[in-house]
PDB file of C-alpha atoms in Angstrom:
ATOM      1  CA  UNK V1358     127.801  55.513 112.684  1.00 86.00           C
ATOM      2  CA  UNK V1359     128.954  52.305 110.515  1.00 85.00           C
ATOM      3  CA  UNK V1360     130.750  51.317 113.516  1.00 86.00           C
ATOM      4  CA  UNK V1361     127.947  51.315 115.817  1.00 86.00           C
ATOM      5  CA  UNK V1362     125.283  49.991 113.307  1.00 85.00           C
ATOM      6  CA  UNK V1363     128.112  47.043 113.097  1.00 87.00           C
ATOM      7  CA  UNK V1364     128.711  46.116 116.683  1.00 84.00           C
ATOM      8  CA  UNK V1365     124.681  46.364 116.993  1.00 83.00           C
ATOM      9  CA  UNK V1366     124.355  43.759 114.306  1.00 85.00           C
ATOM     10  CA  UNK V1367     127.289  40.899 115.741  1.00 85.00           C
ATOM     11  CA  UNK V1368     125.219  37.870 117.535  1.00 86.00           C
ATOM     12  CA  UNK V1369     126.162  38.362 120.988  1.00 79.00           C
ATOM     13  CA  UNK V1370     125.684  35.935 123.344  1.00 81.00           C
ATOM     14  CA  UNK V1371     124.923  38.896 126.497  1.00 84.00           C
ATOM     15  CA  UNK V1372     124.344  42.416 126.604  1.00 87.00           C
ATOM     16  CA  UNK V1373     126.885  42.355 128.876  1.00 91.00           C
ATOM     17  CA  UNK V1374     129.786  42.766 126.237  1.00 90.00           C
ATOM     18  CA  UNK V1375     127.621  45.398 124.096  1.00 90.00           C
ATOM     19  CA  UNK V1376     126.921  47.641 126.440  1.00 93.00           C
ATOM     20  CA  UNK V1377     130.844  47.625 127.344  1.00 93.00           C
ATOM     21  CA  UNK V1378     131.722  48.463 123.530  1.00 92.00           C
ATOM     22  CA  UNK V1379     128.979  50.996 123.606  1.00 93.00           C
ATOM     23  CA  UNK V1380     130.527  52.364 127.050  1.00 95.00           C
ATOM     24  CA  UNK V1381     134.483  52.496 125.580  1.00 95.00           C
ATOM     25  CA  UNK V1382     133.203  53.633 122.141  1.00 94.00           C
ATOM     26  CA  UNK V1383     131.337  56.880 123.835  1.00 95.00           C
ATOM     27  CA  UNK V1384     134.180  57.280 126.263  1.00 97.00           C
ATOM     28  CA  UNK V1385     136.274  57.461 123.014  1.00 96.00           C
ATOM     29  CA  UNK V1386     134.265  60.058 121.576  1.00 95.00           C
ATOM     30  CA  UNK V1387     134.005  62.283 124.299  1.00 96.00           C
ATOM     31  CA  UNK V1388     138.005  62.323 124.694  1.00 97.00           C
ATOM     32  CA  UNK V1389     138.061  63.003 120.766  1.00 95.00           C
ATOM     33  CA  UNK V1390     135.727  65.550 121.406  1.00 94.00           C
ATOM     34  CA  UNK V1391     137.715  67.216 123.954  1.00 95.00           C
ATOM     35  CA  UNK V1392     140.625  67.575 121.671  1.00 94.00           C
ATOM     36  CA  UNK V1393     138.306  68.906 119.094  1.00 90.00           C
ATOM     37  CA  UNK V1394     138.010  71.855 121.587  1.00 92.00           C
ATOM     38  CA  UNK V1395     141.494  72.152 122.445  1.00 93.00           C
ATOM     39  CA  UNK V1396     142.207  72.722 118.887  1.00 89.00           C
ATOM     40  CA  UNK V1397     139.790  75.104 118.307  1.00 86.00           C
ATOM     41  CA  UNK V1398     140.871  77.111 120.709  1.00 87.00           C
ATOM     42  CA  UNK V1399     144.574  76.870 119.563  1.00 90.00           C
ATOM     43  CA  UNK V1400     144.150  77.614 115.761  1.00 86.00           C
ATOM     44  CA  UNK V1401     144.101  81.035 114.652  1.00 84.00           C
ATOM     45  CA  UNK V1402     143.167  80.960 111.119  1.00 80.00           C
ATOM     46  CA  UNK V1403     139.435  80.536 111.605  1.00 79.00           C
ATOM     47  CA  UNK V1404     137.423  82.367 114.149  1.00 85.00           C
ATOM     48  CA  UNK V1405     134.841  79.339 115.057  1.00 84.00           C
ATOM     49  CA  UNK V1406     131.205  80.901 114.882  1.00 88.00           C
ATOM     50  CA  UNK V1407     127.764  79.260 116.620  1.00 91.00           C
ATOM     51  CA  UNK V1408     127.341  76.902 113.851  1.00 90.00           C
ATOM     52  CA  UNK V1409     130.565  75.372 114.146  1.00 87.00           C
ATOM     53  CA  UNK V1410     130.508  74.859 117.899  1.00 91.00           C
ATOM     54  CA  UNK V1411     127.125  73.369 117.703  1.00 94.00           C
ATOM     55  CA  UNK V1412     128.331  70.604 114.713  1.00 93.00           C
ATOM     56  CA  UNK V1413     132.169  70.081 115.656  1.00 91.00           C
ATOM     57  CA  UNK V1414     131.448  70.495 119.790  1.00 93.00           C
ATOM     58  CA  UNK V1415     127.887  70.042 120.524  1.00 95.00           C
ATOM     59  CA  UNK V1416     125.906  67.608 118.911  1.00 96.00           C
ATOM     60  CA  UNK V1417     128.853  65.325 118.507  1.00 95.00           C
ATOM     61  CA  UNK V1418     129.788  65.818 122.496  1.00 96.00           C
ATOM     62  CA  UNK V1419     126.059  64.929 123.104  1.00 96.00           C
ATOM     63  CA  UNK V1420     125.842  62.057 121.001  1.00 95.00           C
ATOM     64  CA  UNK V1421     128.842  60.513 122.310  1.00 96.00           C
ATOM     65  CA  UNK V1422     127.170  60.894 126.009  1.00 96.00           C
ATOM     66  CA  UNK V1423     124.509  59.428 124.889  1.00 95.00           C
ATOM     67  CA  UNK V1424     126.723  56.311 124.102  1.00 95.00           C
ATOM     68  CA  UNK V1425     128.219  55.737 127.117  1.00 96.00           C
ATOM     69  CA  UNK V1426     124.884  56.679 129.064  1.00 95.00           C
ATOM     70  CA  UNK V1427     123.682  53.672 126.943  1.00 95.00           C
ATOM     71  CA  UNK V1428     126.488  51.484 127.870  1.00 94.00           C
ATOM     72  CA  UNK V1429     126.109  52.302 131.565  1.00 95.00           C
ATOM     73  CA  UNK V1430     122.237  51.714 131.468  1.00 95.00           C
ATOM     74  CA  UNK V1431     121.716  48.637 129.119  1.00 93.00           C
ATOM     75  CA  UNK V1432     122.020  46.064 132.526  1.00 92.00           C
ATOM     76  CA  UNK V1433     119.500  47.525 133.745  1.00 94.00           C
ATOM     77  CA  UNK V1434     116.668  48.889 130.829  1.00 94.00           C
ATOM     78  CA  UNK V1435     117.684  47.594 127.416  1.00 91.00           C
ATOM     79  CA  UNK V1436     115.159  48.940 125.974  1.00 94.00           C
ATOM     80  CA  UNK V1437     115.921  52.535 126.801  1.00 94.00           C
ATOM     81  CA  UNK V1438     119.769  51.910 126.033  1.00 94.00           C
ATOM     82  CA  UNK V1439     118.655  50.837 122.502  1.00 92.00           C
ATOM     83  CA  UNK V1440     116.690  54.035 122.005  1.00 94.00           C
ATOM     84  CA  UNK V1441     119.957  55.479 123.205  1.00 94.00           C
ATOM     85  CA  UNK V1442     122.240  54.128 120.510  1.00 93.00           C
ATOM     86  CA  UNK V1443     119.745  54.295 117.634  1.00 93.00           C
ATOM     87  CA  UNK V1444     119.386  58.184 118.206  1.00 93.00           C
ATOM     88  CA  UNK V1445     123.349  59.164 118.923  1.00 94.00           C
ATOM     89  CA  UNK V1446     123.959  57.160 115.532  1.00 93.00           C
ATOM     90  CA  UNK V1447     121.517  59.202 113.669  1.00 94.00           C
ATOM     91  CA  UNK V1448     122.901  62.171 114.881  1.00 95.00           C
ATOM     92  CA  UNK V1449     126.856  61.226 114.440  1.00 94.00           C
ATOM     93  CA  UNK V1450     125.400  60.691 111.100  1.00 94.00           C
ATOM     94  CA  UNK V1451     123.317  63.523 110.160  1.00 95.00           C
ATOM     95  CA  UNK V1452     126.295  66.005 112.040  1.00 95.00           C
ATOM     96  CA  UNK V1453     129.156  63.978 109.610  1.00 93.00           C
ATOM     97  CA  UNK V1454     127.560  64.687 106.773  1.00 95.00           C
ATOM     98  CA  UNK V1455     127.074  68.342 107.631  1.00 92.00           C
ATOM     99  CA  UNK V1456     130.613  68.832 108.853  1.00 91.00           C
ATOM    100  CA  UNK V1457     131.585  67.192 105.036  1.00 93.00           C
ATOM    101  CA  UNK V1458     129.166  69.523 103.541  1.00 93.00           C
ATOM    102  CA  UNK V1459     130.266  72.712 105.571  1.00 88.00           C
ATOM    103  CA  UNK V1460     134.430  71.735 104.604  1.00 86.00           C
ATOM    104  CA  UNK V1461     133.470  70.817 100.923  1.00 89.00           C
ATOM    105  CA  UNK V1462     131.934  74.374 100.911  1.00 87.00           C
ATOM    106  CA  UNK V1463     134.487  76.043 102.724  1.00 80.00           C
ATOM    107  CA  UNK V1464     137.437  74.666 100.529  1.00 81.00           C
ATOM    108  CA  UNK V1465     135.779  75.747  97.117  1.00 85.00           C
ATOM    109  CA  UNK V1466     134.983  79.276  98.686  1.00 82.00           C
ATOM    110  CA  UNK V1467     137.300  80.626 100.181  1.00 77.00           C
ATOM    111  CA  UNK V1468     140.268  81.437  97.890  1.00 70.00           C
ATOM    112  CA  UNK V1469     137.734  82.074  95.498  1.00 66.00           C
ATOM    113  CA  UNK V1470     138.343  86.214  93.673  1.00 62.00           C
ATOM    114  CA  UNK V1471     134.938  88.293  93.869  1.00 61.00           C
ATOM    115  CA  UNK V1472     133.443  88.276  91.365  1.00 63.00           C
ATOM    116  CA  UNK V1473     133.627  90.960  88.725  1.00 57.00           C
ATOM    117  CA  UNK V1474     130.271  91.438  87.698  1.00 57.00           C
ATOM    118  CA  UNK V1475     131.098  94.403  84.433  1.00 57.00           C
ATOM    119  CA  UNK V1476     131.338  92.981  80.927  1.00 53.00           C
ATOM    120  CA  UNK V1477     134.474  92.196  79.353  1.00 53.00           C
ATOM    121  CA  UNK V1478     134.668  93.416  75.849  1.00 52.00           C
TER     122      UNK V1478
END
């Protein structure tokens, strides 16, 4: 999200060379994305539920299309392409700091004893 919100704010001289860092910079996220899968699907400690594929597959898979449809369209409806990149940043934003939330979470929790609820004397 810092990344985009910094190549939207550089003085271009054309949309021309925007829209091709929006393209490459979605085209990059969708490959990341894909290996995201792939190691889901190879790791064996966690069982991925709903939630997970929707934050870590998704929404992040989505927002990177939306990138690169940006890219492609910006020649041709600016405005629209705009629209584009201002919603697939808030999302890559809101969906990072859930995916930080969810590990922060996961990391305290899960080595954690039950708890033993009688009193000690």
């Amino acid at each position: 999200a810092l990344l985009i919100s910094a190549i939207v704010c550089v003085p271009w001289q054309t949309t021309q060379a925007l829209a091709i860092i929006w393209a490459i910079t979605g085209a990059i996220g969708l490959i990341y994305c894909i290996s995201v899968v792939r190691h889901l699907f190879k790791q064996d400690v966690y069982r991925p539920v709903l939630e997970d594929w929707l934050f870590h597959v998704v929404l992040p898979f989505a927002t990177y299309g939306a990138l690169l449809f940006s890219g492609l369209i910006a020649h041709r409806n600016l405005m629209v392409a705009l629209d584009a990149v201002c919603g697939s940043t808030l999302l890559i934003l809101f969906v990072a700091i859930h995916n930080a939330w969810d590990s922060v979470v996961y990391h305290v929790f899960k080595d954690k004893p039950p708890s033993d609820n009688r009193s000690k004397p």
